[in-house]
Coordinates of C-alpha atoms in Angstrom, one line a residue:
Chain A
X1 CA 30.7 -2.3 2.1
X2 CA 31.1 -3.2 -1.9
X3 CA 32.1 -0.3 -3.6
X4 CA 29.7 0.2 -7.0
X5 CA 31.3 2.4 -9.8
X6 CA 28.9 5.1 -10.6
X7 CA 28.4 4.0 -13.9
X8 CA 26.5 0.9 -12.7
X9 CA 24.1 3.0 -10.4
X10 CA 20.8 3.0 -11.9
X11 CA 19.6 6.4 -12.6
X12 CA 17.2 7.9 -10.0
X13 CA 16.5 4.7 -8.2
X14 CA 15.0 3.1 -11.6
X15 CA 15.1 -0.7 -12.1
X16 CA 15.6 -2.6 -15.5
X17 CA 12.4 -3.2 -17.7
X18 CA 10.8 -6.5 -16.2
X19 CA 9.6 -9.2 -19.0
X20 CA 6.7 -10.7 -16.5
X21 CA 8.4 -9.8 -12.8
X22 CA 10.4 -7.4 -11.4
X23 CA 13.0 -8.3 -8.8
X24 CA 13.8 -5.0 -7.9
X25 CA 10.3 -4.2 -6.3
X26 CA 9.0 -7.2 -4.6
X27 CA 6.1 -6.3 -2.4
X28 CA 4.8 -9.4 -1.2
X29 CA 5.8 -8.6 2.5
X30 CA 3.3 -5.7 2.3
X31 CA 0.5 -8.2 2.8
X32 CA -1.5 -8.4 6.0
X33 CA -4.3 -10.3 4.6
X34 CA -4.3 -13.0 1.6
X35 CA -6.5 -13.2 -1.0
X36 CA -8.6 -17.1 -1.3
X37 CA -10.4 -18.0 -4.5
X38 CA -13.5 -20.6 -3.9
X39 CA -12.9 -22.3 -7.3
X40 CA -16.6 -23.9 -7.0
X41 CA -18.2 -20.3 -6.4
X42 CA -15.6 -18.7 -9.1
X43 CA -17.2 -18.1 -12.6
X44 CA -13.8 -17.2 -14.2
X45 CA -15.5 -13.9 -15.5
X46 CA -12.0 -12.1 -15.0
X47 CA -13.3 -9.1 -13.4
X48 CA -10.4 -9.7 -10.7
X49 CA -7.7 -10.1 -13.6
X50 CA -8.9 -6.8 -15.2
X51 CA -8.8 -4.9 -11.6
X52 CA -5.7 -6.1 -10.0
X53 CA -3.5 -2.9 -9.9
X54 CA -0.4 -5.1 -9.8
X55 CA -1.2 -7.8 -12.3
X56 CA -1.0 -10.7 -9.5
X57 CA -3.9 -12.7 -11.0
X58 CA -2.6 -15.7 -13.0
X59 CA -5.4 -17.1 -15.6
X60 CA -5.2 -20.9 -16.6
X61 CA -7.7 -22.5 -19.0
X62 CA -7.8 -25.9 -16.9
X63 CA -6.6 -24.6 -13.4
X64 CA -8.5 -22.3 -11.0
X65 CA -7.5 -18.7 -10.9
X66 CA -4.7 -18.4 -8.6
X67 CA -2.5 -15.0 -7.3
X68 CA 0.9 -14.3 -7.5
X69 CA 1.9 -13.9 -3.9
X70 CA 5.6 -12.7 -4.5
X71 CA 3.8 -9.2 -5.3
X72 CA 0.3 -9.3 -4.0
X73 CA 0.2 -6.8 -1.4
X74 CA -3.2 -8.0 -0.1
X75 CA -5.2 -4.6 -1.2
X76 CA -8.6 -6.6 -1.6
X77 CA -9.5 -5.0 -4.7
X78 CA -10.4 -8.4 -6.2
X79 CA -12.4 -9.7 -3.4
X80 CA -14.2 -6.2 -3.6
X81 CA -15.1 -6.3 -7.3
X82 CA -15.8 -10.1 -7.7
X83 CA -19.5 -10.3 -8.5
X84 CA -19.9 -13.7 -7.5
X85 CA -18.5 -13.4 -4.3
X86 CA -15.7 -16.2 -4.4
X87 CA -12.6 -14.2 -3.0
X88 CA -12.1 -13.9 0.6
X89 CA -9.2 -12.2 2.6
X90 CA -8.0 -14.5 5.0
X91 CA -5.0 -13.3 7.8
X92 CA -1.7 -13.8 6.2
X93 CA -0.4 -15.6 9.6
X94 CA -3.1 -18.0 9.3
X95 CA -1.0 -20.0 6.5
X96 CA 2.7 -21.1 7.6
X97 CA 3.9 -20.6 4.0
Chain B
X1 CA 37.1 -0.1 11.3
X2 CA 33.6 -1.3 10.2
X3 CA 30.1 0.8 10.7
X4 CA 29.3 -1.8 13.7
X5 CA 32.3 -0.5 15.9
X6 CA 32.4 3.0 15.0
X7 CA 31.2 4.2 18.1
X8 CA 32.1 2.4 21.5
X9 CA 29.0 3.1 23.5
X10 CA 28.2 0.2 26.5
X11 CA 25.6 2.6 27.9
X12 CA 23.3 3.0 24.5
X13 CA 20.0 1.1 24.2
X14 CA 18.6 1.1 20.4
X15 CA 15.0 0.8 19.9
X16 CA 13.6 -0.1 16.4
X17 CA 9.8 -0.1 15.9
X18 CA 8.3 -1.9 12.7
X19 CA 4.7 -0.6 11.4
X20 CA 3.0 -0.5 8.6
X21 CA 2.4 2.7 6.1
X22 CA -0.6 5.0 6.9
X23 CA -2.2 2.5 9.6
X24 CA 0.7 2.4 12.3
X25 CA 3.0 4.9 11.1
X26 CA 2.0 7.4 13.7
X27 CA 1.8 4.5 16.5
X28 CA 5.2 3.3 15.8
X29 CA 6.5 6.8 16.2
X30 CA 4.7 7.3 19.1
X31 CA 6.1 4.1 20.9
X32 CA 9.8 5.6 20.4
X33 CA 8.6 8.9 21.7
X34 CA 7.0 8.1 24.7
X35 CA 9.9 5.8 25.7
X36 CA 12.6 8.1 25.2
X37 CA 10.8 11.1 26.7
X38 CA 10.3 9.2 29.8
X39 CA 14.1 8.3 29.6
X40 CA 14.6 11.7 29.7
X41 CA 13.1 12.5 32.9
X42 CA 15.5 9.8 34.2
X43 CA 18.1 12.4 33.2
X44 CA 19.2 10.1 30.1
X45 CA 20.6 11.0 26.9
X46 CA 17.9 10.4 24.1
X47 CA 17.0 10.6 20.4
X48 CA 13.8 9.9 18.5
X49 CA 13.0 9.9 14.5
X50 CA 11.7 8.2 11.6
X51 CA 13.4 6.4 9.1
X52 CA 13.8 8.8 6.2
X53 CA 14.0 6.0 3.4
X54 CA 10.7 4.4 4.2
X55 CA 7.3 5.2 2.7
X56 CA 4.6 5.9 5.5
X57 CA 2.3 7.2 3.1
X58 CA 2.2 4.2 1.4
X59 CA -0.4 1.9 2.6
X60 CA 0.9 -1.4 4.4
X61 CA 4.6 -0.5 3.7
X62 CA 6.7 -1.7 6.1
X63 CA 8.0 1.4 8.2
X64 CA 10.6 1.9 11.0
X65 CA 10.8 4.5 13.9
X66 CA 13.8 4.7 15.8
X67 CA 15.0 5.4 19.6
X68 CA 18.2 6.0 21.2
X69 CA 18.6 5.8 25.1
X70 CA 21.7 6.3 26.6
X71 CA 23.4 7.0 30.1
X72 CA 26.1 9.0 28.5
X73 CA 25.8 11.6 25.9
X74 CA 25.1 9.9 22.4
X75 CA 28.3 10.0 20.0
X76 CA 26.5 8.3 17.3
X77 CA 23.8 11.0 17.1
X78 CA 24.1 11.3 13.3
X79 CA 23.9 7.6 12.3
X80 CA 20.5 7.8 11.0
X81 CA 19.5 4.2 11.3
X82 CA 20.0 1.7 14.3
X83 CA 22.5 -0.6 13.0
X84 CA 22.3 -3.3 16.3
X85 CA 18.9 -2.8 18.2
X86 CA 18.5 -3.9 21.9
X87 CA 14.5 -3.9 21.5
X88 CA 12.5 -4.5 18.6
X89 CA 8.7 -3.6 18.7
X90 CA 6.1 -4.9 15.8
X91 CA 2.9 -2.8 15.9
X92 CA 1.4 -5.9 13.4
X93 CA 1.9 -9.5 13.5
X94 CA 2.7 -10.4 10.0
X95 CA 5.7 -8.2 10.0
X96 CA 7.6 -11.5 11.2
X97 CA 7.1 -12.7 7.8
X98 CA 9.3 -12.0 5.2
X99 CA 11.3 -9.0 6.7
X100 CA 14.5 -9.4 8.4
X101 CA 13.3 -7.7 11.7
X102 CA 15.9 -9.0 13.8
X103 CA 18.9 -8.0 11.9
X104 CA 22.1 -7.2 13.6
X105 CA 20.5 -7.2 17.2
X106 CA 22.7 -7.4 20.3
X107 CA 22.7 -10.2 22.7
X108 CA 19.5 -10.0 25.3
X109 CA 17.7 -8.4 22.6
X110 CA 14.1 -8.3 23.6
X111 CA 11.2 -8.8 20.8
X112 CA 8.0 -7.0 21.5
X113 CA 5.0 -8.0 18.6
X114 CA 1.3 -6.7 18.8
X115 CA -0.4 -10.0 18.3
X116 CA -3.2 -12.3 20.3
X117 CA -1.2 -15.3 18.8
X118 CA 1.2 -17.2 20.9
X119 CA 5.0 -16.4 21.1
X120 CA 5.4 -20.6 19.8
X121 CA 3.4 -19.9 16.8
X122 CA 5.0 -16.5 15.9
X123 CA 8.9 -17.5 16.3
X124 CA 8.1 -20.2 13.4
X125 CA 8.2 -17.2 10.8
X126 CA 11.3 -15.8 11.9
X127 CA 14.1 -17.2 10.0
X128 CA 17.0 -15.1 10.6
X129 CA 18.9 -13.9 13.5
X130 CA 17.3 -15.5 16.6
X131 CA 20.7 -16.5 18.2
X132 CA 20.8 -13.3 20.2
X133 CA 17.2 -13.0 21.1
X134 CA 16.4 -13.4 25.0
X135 CA 12.8 -12.4 25.4
X136 CA 9.6 -12.6 23.0
X137 CA 7.3 -10.2 24.5
X138 CA 3.3 -10.3 23.2
X139 CA 0.7 -8.2 23.6
X140 CA -3.0 -7.9 22.0
X141 CA -3.0 -4.4 21.6
X142 CA -5.6 -4.2 19.3
X143 CA -8.6 -5.9 21.6
X144 CA -7.4 -2.7 23.9
X145 CA -7.4 0.1 21.6
X146 CA -7.5 1.5 18.0
X147 CA -4.6 2.4 15.8
X148 CA -4.9 6.4 14.9
X149 CA -4.8 6.9 11.6
X150 CA -3.1 10.1 10.3
X151 CA 0.0 11.5 8.5
X152 CA 0.3 14.6 11.4
X153 CA 4.0 14.6 12.4
X154 CA 5.2 12.3 9.6
X155 CA 8.5 12.9 8.4
X156 CA 9.4 15.7 10.8
X157 CA 6.4 17.7 10.7
X158 CA 4.3 19.2 13.4
X159 CA 2.6 16.6 15.4
X160 CA -0.8 17.5 16.4
X161 CA -2.7 14.3 17.6
X162 CA -1.1 13.8 21.0
X163 CA 1.2 10.8 22.3
X164 CA 0.0 7.5 22.9
X165 CA -3.4 7.7 22.1
X166 CA -4.0 4.5 20.2
X167 CA -2.3 1.0 20.3
X168 CA 1.0 2.6 21.2
X169 CA 0.0 2.9 24.7
X170 CA -0.5 -0.7 25.0
X171 CA 2.8 -1.2 23.3
X172 CA 5.1 0.8 25.3
X173 CA 3.9 -0.8 28.6
X174 CA 4.5 -4.1 27.1
X175 CA 8.1 -2.8 26.1
X176 CA 8.3 -1.4 29.9
X177 CA 7.2 -4.9 31.5
X178 CA 9.7 -6.8 29.0
X179 CA 12.9 -5.0 29.3
X180 CA 12.3 -2.3 32.2
X181 CA 14.2 0.4 30.2
X182 CA 12.2 3.1 31.8
X183 CA 10.0 3.3 35.0
X184 CA 6.7 2.6 34.3
X185 CA 5.2 5.7 36.4
X186 CA 7.4 8.0 34.4
X187 CA 5.8 6.5 31.1
X188 CA 2.1 7.0 32.5
X189 CA 2.7 10.3 32.9
X190 CA 3.1 11.2 29.5
X191 CA 0.8 8.8 27.4
X192 CA -2.7 10.0 26.8
X193 CA -4.8 6.7 26.9
X194 CA -3.3 6.0 30.8
X195 CA -6.3 3.0 31.4
X196 CA -5.2 1.4 28.1
X197 CA -1.3 1.2 29.4
X198 CA -2.5 0.0 32.7
X199 CA -4.4 -2.9 31.0
X200 CA -1.7 -3.8 28.8
X201 CA 0.9 -4.1 31.5
X202 CA -1.2 -6.7 33.3
X203 CA -2.1 -8.6 30.1
X204 CA 1.4 -8.8 28.7
X205 CA 2.9 -12.0 28.1
X206 CA 6.9 -12.3 28.3
X207 CA 8.6 -15.6 27.5
X208 CA 12.1 -16.7 27.4
X209 CA 13.0 -17.0 23.6
X210 CA 15.5 -20.0 24.4
X211 CA 13.3 -22.3 25.6
X212 CA 10.6 -21.7 23.2
X213 CA 13.2 -22.3 20.6
X214 CA 14.1 -25.5 21.7
X215 CA 10.2 -26.5 22.0
X216 CA 9.5 -25.3 18.7
X217 CA 12.8 -26.6 16.6
X218 CA 13.2 -29.5 18.6

């Protein structure tokens, strides 16, 4: 076991302030169901982007909405609030990747 | 001397159960409690506890429950995590993905998964430490029973909800069929949902890990 000097141990389990992602708090393996967007039904109202508690919704002007699956923990709030019914939750093991 | 060989205990079997926070925290604990209590009836030395670092009150967080069953007095009773499990149980199938569940397993280890999918499909997701795995056991516990969702008994508090009422009844039956660590009759006396345990014992699928790894990764 590597010995870490006490000066380098973060205070009370804190992690460095993230710019965009926080490598110390990856939560993707909490997910049992994955959100999938039907791009034909999606009206780009951005309701899912407002409601996502982990800011996992990626918005693009030219591409359809997608999710940051490294941090998405599959809570399903996006599917619940979507007014167009474009988001469905699919069992995680249906995907090989 | 490393942590791994501090205690030389040939008679010791370590059981690690992975579950999901809130939804299967009680079921994960019930699996080790039922197995160790049954072993205690057979005169073995036992220990069962939950991982103190995991967060059982947060939904879907991977949580662990541990058990130790030994023919001799357990010397490593103050080691608070199972470093080298002999039996790994998953109360939910997606735990195979993204978590190093087989970390440190001993040769001849058995993996028990609550899933309706085939072992051939599930082994594809396990990327690390499969060399020592001897058997994969699957049982569709969700079709037989429902998970008891309660925090009663979590983190050492008093458990007012009874042992083996939900999917843990099916999972312990699968563990006994796959490993024969305790006698099935001794286990049946302890758990509440006996009919589910009997059905699960018949439905459990046990496959040899080497043969399916050759088939899948050939």
